C-alpha positions as a Markdown table, in Angstrom:
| # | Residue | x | y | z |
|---|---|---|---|---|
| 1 | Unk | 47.2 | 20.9 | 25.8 |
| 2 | Unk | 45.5 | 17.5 | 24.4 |
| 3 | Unk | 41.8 | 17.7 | 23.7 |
| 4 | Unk | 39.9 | 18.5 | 26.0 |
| 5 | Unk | 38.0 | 14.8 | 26.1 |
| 6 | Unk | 41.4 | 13.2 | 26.3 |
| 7 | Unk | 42.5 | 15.2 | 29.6 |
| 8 | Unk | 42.2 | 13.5 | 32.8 |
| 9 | Unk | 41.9 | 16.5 | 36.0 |
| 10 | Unk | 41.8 | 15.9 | 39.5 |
| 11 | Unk | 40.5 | 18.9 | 42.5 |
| 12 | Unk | 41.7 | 18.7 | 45.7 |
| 13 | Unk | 39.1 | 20.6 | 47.3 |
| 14 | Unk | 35.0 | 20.6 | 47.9 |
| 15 | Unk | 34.5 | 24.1 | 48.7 |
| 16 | Unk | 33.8 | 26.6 | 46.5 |
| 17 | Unk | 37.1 | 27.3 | 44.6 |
| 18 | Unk | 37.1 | 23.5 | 43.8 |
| 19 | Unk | 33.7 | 22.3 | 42.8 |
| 20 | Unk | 33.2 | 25.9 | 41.0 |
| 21 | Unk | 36.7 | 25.1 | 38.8 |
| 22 | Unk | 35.5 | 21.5 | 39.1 |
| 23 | Unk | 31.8 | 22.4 | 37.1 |
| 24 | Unk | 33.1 | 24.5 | 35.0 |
| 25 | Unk | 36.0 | 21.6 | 33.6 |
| 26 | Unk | 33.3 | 19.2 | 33.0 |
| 27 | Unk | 31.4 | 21.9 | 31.1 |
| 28 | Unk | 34.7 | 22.0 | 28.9 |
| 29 | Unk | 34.4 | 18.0 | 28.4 |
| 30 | Unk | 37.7 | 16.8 | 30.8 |
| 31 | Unk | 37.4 | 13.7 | 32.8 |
| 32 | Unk | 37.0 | 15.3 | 36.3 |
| 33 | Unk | 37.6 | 14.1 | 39.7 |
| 34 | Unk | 37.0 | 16.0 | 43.0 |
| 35 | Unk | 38.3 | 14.6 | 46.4 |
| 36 | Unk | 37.8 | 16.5 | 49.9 |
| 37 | Unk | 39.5 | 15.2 | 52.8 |
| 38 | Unk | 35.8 | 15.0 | 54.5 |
| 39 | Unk | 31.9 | 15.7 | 53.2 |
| 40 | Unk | 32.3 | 18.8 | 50.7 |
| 41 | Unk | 31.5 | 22.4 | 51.5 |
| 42 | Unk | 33.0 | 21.0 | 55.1 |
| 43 | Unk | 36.0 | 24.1 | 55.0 |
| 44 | Unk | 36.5 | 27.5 | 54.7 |
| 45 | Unk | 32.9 | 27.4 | 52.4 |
| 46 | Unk | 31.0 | 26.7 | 55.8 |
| 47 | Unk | 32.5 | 29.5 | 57.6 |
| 48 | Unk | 31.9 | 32.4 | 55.4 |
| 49 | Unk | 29.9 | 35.8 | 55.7 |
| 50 | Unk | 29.5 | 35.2 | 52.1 |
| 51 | Unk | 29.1 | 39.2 | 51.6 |
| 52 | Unk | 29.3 | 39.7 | 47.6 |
| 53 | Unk | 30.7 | 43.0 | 46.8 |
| 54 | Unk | 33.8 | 44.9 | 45.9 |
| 55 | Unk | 33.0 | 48.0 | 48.6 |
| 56 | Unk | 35.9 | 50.2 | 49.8 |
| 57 | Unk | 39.7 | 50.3 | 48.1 |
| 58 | Unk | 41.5 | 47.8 | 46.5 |
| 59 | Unk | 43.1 | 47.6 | 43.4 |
| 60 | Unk | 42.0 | 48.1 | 40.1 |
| 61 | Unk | 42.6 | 44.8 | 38.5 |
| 62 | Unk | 41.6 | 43.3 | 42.0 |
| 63 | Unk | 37.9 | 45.0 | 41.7 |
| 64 | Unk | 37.1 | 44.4 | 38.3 |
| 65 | Unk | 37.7 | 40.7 | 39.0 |
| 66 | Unk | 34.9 | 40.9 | 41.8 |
| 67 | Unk | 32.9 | 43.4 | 39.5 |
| 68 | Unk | 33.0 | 40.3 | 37.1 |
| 69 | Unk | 32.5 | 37.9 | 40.0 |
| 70 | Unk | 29.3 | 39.9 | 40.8 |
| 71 | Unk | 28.2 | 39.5 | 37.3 |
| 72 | Unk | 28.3 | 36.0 | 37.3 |
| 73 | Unk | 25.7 | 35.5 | 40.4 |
| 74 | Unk | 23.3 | 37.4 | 38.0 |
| 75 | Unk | 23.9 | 35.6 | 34.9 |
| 76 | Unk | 23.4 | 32.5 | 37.7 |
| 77 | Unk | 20.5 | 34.0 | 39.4 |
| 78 | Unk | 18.6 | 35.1 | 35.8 |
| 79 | Unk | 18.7 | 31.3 | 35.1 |
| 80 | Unk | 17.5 | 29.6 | 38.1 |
| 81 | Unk | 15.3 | 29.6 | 41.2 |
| 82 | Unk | 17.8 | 31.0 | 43.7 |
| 83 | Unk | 15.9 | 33.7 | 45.8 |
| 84 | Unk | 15.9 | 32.2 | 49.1 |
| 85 | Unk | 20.0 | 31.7 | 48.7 |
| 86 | Unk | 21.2 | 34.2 | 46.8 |
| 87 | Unk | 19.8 | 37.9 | 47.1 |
| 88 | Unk | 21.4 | 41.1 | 45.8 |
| 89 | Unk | 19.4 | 43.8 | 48.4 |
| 90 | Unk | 22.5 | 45.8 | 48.3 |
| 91 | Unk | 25.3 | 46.2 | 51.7 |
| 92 | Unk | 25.2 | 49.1 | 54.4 |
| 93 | Unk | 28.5 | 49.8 | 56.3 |
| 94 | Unk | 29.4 | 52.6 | 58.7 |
| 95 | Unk | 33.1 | 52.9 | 60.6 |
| 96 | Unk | 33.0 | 54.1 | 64.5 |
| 97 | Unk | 32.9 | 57.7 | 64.9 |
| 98 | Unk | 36.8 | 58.5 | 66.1 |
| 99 | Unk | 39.9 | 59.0 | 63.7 |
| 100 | Unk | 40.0 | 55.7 | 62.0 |
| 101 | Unk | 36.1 | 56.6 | 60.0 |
| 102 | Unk | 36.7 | 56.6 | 56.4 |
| 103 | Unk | 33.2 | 57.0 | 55.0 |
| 104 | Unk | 33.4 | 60.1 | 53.1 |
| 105 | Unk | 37.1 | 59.1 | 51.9 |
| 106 | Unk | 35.3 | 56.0 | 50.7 |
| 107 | Unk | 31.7 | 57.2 | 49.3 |
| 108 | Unk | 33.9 | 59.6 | 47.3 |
| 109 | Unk | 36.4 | 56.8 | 46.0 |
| 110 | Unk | 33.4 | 55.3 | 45.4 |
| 111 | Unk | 32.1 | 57.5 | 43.1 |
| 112 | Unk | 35.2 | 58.2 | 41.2 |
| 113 | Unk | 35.3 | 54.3 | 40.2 |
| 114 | Unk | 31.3 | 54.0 | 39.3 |
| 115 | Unk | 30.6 | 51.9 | 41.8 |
| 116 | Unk | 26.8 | 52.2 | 43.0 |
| 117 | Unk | 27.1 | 54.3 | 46.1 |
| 118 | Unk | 25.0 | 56.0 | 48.3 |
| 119 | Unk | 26.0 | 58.3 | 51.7 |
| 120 | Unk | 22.9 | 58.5 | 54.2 |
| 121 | Unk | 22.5 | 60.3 | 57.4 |
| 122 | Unk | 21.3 | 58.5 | 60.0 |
| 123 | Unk | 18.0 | 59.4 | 59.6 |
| 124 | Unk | 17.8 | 58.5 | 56.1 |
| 125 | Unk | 18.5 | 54.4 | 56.2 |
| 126 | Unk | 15.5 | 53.6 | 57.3 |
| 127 | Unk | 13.8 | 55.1 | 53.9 |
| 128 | Unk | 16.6 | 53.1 | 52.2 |
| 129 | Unk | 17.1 | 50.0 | 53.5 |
| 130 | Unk | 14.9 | 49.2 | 56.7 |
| 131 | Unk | 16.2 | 47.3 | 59.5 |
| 132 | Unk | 18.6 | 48.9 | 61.1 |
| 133 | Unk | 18.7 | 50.9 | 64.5 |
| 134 | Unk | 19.5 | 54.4 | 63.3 |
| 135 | Unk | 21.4 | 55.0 | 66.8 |
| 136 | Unk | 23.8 | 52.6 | 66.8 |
| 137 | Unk | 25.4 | 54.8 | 63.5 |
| 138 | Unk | 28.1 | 57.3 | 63.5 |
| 139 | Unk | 26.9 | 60.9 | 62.5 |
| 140 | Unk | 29.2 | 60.5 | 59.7 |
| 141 | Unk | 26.4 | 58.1 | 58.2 |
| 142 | Unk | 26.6 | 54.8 | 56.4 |
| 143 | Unk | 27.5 | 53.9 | 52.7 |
| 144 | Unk | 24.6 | 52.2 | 51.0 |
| 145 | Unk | 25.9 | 50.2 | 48.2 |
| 146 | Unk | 22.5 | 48.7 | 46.1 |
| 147 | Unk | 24.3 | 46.0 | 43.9 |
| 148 | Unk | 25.8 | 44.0 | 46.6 |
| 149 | Unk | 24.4 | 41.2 | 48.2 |
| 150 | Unk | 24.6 | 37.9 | 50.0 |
| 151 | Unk | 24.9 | 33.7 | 48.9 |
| 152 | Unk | 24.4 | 30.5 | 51.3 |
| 153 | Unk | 27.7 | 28.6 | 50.0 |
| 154 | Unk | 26.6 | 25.3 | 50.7 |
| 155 | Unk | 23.3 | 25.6 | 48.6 |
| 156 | Unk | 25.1 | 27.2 | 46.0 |
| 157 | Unk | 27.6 | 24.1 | 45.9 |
| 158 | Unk | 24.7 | 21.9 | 46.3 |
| 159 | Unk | 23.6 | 23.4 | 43.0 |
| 160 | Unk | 26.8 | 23.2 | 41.3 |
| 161 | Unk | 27.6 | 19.7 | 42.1 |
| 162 | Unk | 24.3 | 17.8 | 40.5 |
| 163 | Unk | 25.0 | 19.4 | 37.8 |
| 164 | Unk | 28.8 | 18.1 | 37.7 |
| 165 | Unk | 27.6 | 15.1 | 38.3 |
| 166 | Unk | 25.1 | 14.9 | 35.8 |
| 167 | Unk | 28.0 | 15.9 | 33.3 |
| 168 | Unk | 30.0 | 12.6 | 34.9 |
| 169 | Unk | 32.5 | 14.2 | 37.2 |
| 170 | Unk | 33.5 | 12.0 | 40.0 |
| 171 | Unk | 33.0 | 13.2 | 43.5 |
| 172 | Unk | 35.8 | 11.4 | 46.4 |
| 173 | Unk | 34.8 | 12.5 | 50.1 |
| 174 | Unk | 36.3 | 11.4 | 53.3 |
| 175 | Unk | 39.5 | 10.9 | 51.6 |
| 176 | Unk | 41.3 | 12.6 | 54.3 |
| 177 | Unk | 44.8 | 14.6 | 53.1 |
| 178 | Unk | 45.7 | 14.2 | 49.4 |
| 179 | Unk | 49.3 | 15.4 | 48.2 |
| 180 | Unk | 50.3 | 16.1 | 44.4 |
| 181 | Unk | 52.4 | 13.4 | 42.9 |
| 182 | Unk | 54.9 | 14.7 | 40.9 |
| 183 | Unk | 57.0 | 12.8 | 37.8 |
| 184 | Unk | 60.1 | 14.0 | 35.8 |
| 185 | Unk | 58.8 | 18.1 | 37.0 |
| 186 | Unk | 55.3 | 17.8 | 36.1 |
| 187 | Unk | 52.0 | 16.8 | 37.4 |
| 188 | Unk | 51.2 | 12.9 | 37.2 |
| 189 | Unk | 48.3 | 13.1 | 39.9 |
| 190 | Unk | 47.1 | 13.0 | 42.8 |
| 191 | Unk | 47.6 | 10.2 | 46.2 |
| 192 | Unk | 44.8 | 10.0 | 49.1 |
| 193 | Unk | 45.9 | 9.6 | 52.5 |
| 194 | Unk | 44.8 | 5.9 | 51.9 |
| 195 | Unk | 46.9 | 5.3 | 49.4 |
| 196 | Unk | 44.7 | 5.5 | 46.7 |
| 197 | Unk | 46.5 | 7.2 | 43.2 |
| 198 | Unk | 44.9 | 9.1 | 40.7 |
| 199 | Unk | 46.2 | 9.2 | 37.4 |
| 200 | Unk | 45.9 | 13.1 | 36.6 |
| 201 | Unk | 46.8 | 15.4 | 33.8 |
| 202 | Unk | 46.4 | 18.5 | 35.7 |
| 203 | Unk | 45.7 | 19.2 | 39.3 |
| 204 | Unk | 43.6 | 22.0 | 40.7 |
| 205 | Unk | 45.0 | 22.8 | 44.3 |
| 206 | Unk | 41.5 | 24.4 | 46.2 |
| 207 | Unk | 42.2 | 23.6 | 49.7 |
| 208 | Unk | 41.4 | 27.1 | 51.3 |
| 209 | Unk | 44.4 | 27.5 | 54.1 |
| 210 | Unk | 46.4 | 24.3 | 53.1 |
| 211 | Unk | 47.1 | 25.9 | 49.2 |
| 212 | Unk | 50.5 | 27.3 | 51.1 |
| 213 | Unk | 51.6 | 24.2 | 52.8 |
| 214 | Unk | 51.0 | 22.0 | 49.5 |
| 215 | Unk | 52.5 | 24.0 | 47.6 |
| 216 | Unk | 55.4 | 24.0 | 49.8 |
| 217 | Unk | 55.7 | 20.4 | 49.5 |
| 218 | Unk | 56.5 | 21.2 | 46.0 |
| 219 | Unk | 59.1 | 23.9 | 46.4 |
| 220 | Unk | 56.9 | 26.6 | 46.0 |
| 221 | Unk | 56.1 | 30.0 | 47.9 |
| 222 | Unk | 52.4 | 31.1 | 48.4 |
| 223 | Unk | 52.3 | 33.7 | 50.9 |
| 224 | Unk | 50.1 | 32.9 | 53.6 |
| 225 | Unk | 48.1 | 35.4 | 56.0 |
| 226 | Unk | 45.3 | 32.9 | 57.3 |
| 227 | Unk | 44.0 | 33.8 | 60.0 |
| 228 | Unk | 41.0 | 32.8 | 62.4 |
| 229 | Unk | 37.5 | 32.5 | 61.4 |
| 230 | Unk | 34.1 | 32.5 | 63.5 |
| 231 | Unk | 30.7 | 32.7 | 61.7 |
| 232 | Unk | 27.9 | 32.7 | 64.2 |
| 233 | Unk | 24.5 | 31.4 | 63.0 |
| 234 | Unk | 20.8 | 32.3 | 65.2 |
| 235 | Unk | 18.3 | 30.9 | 65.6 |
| 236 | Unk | 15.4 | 32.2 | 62.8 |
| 237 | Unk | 13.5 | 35.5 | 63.8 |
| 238 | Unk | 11.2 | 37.7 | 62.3 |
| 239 | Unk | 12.8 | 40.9 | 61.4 |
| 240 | Unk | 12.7 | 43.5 | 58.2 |
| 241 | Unk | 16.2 | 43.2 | 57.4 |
| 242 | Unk | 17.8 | 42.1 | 53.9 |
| 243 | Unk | 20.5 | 44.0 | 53.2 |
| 244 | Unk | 24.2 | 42.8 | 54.4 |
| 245 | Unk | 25.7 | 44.9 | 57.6 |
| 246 | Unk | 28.7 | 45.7 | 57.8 |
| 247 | Unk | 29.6 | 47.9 | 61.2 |
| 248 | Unk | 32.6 | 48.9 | 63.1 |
| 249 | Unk | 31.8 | 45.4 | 66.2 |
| 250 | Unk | 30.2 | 42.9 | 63.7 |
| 251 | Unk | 28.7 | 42.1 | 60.2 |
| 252 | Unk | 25.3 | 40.7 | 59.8 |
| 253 | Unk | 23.6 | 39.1 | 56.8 |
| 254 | Unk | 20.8 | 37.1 | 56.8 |
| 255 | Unk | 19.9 | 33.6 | 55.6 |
| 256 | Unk | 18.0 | 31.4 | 53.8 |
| 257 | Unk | 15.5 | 30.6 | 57.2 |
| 258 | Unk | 15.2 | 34.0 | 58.1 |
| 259 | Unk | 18.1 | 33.6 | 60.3 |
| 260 | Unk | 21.2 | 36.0 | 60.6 |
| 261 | Unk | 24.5 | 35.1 | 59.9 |
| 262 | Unk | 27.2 | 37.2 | 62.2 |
| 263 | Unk | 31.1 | 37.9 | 62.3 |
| 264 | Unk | 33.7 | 40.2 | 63.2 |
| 265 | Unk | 37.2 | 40.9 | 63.7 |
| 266 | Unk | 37.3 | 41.3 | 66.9 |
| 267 | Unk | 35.7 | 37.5 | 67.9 |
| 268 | Unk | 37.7 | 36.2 | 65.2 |
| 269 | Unk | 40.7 | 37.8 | 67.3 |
| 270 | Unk | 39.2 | 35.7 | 70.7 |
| 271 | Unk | 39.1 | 32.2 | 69.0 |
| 272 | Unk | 41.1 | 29.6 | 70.6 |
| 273 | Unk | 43.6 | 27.7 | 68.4 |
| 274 | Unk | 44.3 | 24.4 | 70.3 |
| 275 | Unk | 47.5 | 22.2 | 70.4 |
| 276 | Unk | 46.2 | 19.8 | 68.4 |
| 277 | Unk | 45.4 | 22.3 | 65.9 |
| 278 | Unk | 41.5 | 22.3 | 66.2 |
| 279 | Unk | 39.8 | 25.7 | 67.1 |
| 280 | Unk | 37.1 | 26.7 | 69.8 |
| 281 | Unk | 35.2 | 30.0 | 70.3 |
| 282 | Unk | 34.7 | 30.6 | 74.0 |
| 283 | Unk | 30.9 | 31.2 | 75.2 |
| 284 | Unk | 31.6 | 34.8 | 76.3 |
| 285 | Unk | 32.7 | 35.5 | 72.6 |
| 286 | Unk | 29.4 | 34.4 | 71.2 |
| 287 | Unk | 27.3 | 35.8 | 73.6 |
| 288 | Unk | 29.2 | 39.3 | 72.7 |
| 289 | Unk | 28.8 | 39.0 | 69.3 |
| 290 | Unk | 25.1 | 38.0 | 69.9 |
| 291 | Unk | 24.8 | 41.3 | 71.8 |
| 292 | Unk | 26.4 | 43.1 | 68.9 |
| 293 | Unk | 24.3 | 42.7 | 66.4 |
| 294 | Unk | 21.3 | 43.1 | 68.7 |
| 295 | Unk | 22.1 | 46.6 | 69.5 |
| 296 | Unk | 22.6 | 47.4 | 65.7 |
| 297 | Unk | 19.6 | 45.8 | 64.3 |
| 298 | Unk | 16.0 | 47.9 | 64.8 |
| 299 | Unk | 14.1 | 47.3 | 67.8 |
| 300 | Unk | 17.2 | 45.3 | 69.4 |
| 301 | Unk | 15.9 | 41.9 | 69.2 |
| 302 | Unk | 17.0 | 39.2 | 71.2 |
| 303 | Unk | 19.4 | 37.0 | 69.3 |
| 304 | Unk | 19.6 | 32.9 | 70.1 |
| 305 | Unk | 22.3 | 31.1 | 69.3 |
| 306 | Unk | 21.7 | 28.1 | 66.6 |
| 307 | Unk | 25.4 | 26.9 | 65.5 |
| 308 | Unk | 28.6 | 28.4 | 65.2 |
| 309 | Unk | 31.5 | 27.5 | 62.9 |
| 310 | Unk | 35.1 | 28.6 | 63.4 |
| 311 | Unk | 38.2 | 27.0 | 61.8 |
| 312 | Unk | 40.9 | 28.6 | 59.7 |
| 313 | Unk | 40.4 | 32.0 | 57.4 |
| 314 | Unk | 42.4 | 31.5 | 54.0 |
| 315 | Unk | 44.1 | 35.0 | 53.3 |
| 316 | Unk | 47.2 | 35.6 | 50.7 |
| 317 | Unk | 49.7 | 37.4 | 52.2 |
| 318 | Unk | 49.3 | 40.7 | 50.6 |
| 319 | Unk | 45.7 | 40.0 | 50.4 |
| 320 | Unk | 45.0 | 39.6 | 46.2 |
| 321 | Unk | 43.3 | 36.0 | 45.2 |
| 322 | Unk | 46.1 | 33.8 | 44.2 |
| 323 | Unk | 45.5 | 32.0 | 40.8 |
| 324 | Unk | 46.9 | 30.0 | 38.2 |
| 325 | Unk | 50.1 | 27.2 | 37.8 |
| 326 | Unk | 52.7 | 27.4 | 40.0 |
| 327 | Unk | 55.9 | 28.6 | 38.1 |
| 328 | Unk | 57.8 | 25.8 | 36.2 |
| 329 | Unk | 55.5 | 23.3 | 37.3 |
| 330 | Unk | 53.2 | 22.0 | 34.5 |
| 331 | Unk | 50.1 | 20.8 | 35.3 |
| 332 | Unk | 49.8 | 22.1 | 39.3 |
| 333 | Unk | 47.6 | 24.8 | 39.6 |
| 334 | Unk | 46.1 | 26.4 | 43.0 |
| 335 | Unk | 43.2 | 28.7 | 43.5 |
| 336 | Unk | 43.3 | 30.7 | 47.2 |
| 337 | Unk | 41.5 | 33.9 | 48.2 |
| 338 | Unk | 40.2 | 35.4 | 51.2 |
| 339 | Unk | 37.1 | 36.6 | 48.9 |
| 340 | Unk | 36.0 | 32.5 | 47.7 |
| 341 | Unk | 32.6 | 34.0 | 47.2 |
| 342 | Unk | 32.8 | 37.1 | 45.5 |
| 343 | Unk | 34.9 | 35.4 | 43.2 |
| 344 | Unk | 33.5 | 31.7 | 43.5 |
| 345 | Unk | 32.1 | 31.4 | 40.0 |
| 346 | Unk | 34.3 | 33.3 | 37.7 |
| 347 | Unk | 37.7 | 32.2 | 39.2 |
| 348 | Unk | 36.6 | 29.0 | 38.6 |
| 349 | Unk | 35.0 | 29.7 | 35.3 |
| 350 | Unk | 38.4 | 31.5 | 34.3 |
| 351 | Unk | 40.9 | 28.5 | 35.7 |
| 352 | Unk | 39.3 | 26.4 | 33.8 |
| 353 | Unk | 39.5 | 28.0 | 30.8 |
| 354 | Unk | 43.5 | 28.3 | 31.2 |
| 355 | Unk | 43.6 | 24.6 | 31.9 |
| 356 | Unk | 41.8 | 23.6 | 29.0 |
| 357 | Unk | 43.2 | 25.9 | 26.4 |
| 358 | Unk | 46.7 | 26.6 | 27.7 |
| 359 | Unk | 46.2 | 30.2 | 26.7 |
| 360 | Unk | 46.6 | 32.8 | 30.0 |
| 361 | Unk | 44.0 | 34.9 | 30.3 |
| 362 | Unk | 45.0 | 38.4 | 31.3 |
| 363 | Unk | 42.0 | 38.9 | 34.0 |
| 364 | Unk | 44.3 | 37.0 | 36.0 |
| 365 | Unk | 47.4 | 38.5 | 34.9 |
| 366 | Unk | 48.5 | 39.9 | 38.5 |
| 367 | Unk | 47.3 | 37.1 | 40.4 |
| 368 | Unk | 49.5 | 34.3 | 39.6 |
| 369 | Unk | 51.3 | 32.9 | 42.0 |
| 370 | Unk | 54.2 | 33.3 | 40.8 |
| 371 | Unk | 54.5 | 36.8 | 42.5 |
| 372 | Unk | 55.7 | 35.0 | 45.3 |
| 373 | Unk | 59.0 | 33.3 | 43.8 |
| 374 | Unk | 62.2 | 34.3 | 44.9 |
C-alpha cells in the first residue's frame, strides 16, 4: 500500500463497525470519509443488548477475539470518564429447568478455558450480584461471570466520532444507499444514492445486514443468517441491579438513566416484517416481554414502556464475525458480526491495521470472508 497520508478511505456505515474502523484509520493518518444512508448509530447499533462477554461455547479463535474485544473497553474505560455508559459488573444467566439446561456443561467448559466463572444456587446470587428474584431460577443455578459487562452504543460512538473528527475525518449522513464503484477489478470508490462519487482507495463495507447484498452486487458470497431484532427500553426505575441477565424468556441490562434495556428470542421471533420491508412489534409482544423481566428481577417491579427499536439482526451464516477483503477484490473490505459490540473496538482497530499496512494479521485469520467462495 501507499503511505498512509496519501490513501484516500471511504466507510459505508455509522454504526459501530464503521465509525470504530473509521477512528482508528484516521489514527493511522488516511484521509477518511464515513457516509450512512441516515443520522449515524441509526442501524443495527441502536438495537443492541450490547452484552460484552464471550460466555458459553464457541470457538477458540472466535473467543479469544472477544477476550481481546473485552480488553479493549478497559484499556477505553482506564482512559476516560465512561461509568454511566460502559460498566463491567459482570453477567448472570440461567437456562429453564427441562432437558435443554446446560449450566453445569457450561460452568465446567468454563473453567477448562479460564474464563472467570462462578456456579450459584439460588440462594446464593443475591450475596453475589443483588437484584434478582431468586425464584424465578432453575435449581440447577445460574453462572456468574464477573468480567462481563454492558456499553450504551450510541454514547460510545458519540465518543468515537469527536475524536475522528477532530483528527479531520469527514462524516456524510442522510446519504441514503451507497454502492462500491468498481474500475479494471478494484476499488475506485464509493456513489451515494444522489449521485454523489467519492474518489476512494479502499472501501470499508459496515452496513450491519446489507454487508451480504453489497457484496453480492460485486460477485461475492457472505452468508447471511439475519434475523429479527427487538430491543425494548423502560422507562427509568429505582432498582439494585447492575449486572447483565441473561434468562431462559428475556435478557435484561440496564442503562445509562437507570433504565433497563430488554430482549429475547422469543419476541424477536413475534416481530412483524412488513411488505414494504419495514418491521413492527405488536403491543402484546412488548407487554410480554415487559412482564418477563418483571417476574425475574427482585421484588417484581412494574416495568413502563419508554421506546422500543426493532429492525433487522446482522448474523453470518455460520455465526463467526466476517472480516477482511473480499477475495480478488483489492481494496473492498466488509466488516459484519452478530457480536458488533463485543468486538466493536478491536475489529475495527485490527481492519484498519490490514488496510493501512497490507500485512494480514492472523487474529483474523478464520474470519475472512473468503470462507464463503465457491
Amino acid at each position: 500500500m501507499t503511505h498512509s497520508s496519501a490513501l484516500k478511505i471511504v466507510v459505508i456505515g455509522g454504526g459501530i463497525f464503521g465509525v470504530s474502523s473509521a477512528v482508528h484509520l484516521a489514527r493511522l493518518g488516511v484521509e477518511t470519509t464515513i457516509v450512512n444512508d441516515g443520522p449515524v448509530a441509526n442501524g443495527a447499533s441502536s438495537r443492541s443488548l450490547a452484552w460484552l462477554n464471550s460466555a458459553r461455547k464457541r470457538s477458540a479463535a472466535y473467543h479469544k477475539l472477544r477476550m481481546l474485544g473485552l480488553d479493549r473497553y478497559r484499556t477505553l474505560a482506564a482512559g476516560r470518564d465512561c461509568g454511566a455508559w460502559l460498566r463491567f459488573d459482570g453477567g448472570l444467566t440461567w437456562d429453564g429447568d427441562d432437558a435443554s439446561n446446560q449450566i453445569p456443561e457450561i460452568f465446567r467448559h468454563e473453567q477448562a478455558i479460564g474464563y472467570e466463572t462462578r456456579l450459584l444456587a439460588p440462594g446464593d446470587i443475591a450475596a453475589v450480584t443483588p437484584g434478582v428474584d431468586a425464584r424465578a431460577v432453575s435449581f440447577q443455578g445460574a453462572i456468574f461471570n464477573a468480567g462481563e459487562g454492558w456499553v450504551d452504543l450510541p454514547s460510545l460512538i458519540d465518543l468515537l466520532l469527536k475524536e475522528f473528527l477532530a483528527l479531520g475525518g469527514r462524516v456524510i449522513t442522510d446519504a441514503g444507499g451507497a454502492d462500491v464503484t468498481l474500475a479494471n477489478g478494484r476499488v475506485s470508490g464509493v456513489k451515494t444514492a444522489s449521485g454523489q462519487a467519492i474518489a476512494a482507495d479502499s472501501v470499508v463495507v459496515a452496513t450491519g445486514p446489507a454487508v451480504p447484498s453489497m457484496a453480492a452486487k460485486a460477485g461475492k458470497r457472505v452468508g447471511d443468517g439475519t434475523t429479527r431484532a427487538l430491543l425494548v427500553v423502560t422507562k427509568p426505575i429505582q432498582h439494585p441491579l447492575r449486572a447483565v441477565l441473561n434468562t431462559p424468556r428475556v435478557a435484561i441490562r440496564p442503562t445509562p438513566d437507570g433504565a433497563f434495556a430488554l430482549d429475547s428470542a422469543w419476541s424477536e421471533d413475534e416481530v412483524i416484517v412488513r411488505d414494504d420491508g419495514t418491521y413492527e412489534a405488536k403491543p402484546s409482544t412488548i407487554a410480554g416481554l415487559l412482564d418477563e423481566a418483571s417476574r425475574v428481577l427482585d421484588g417484581n417491579p412494574t416495568l413502563v414502556l419508554k421506546s422500543y427499536h426493532t429492525g433487522p439482526k446482522p448474523i453470518p451464516a455460520d455465526g463467526e464475525p466476517v472480516i477482511g477483503q473480499l477475495t480478488g477484490i483489492p481494496g473492498y473490505h466488509v466488516i459484519f458480526s452478530h457480536s458488533g459490540a463485543t468486538l466493536g473496538l478491536v475489529a475495527g482497530e485490527f481492519l484498519a491495521e490490514e488496510i493501512v499496512t497490507g500485512t494480514p494479521n492472523p487474529m483474523l485469520a478464520t474470519f475472512r470472508p473468503g470462507r464463503f467462495d465457491g
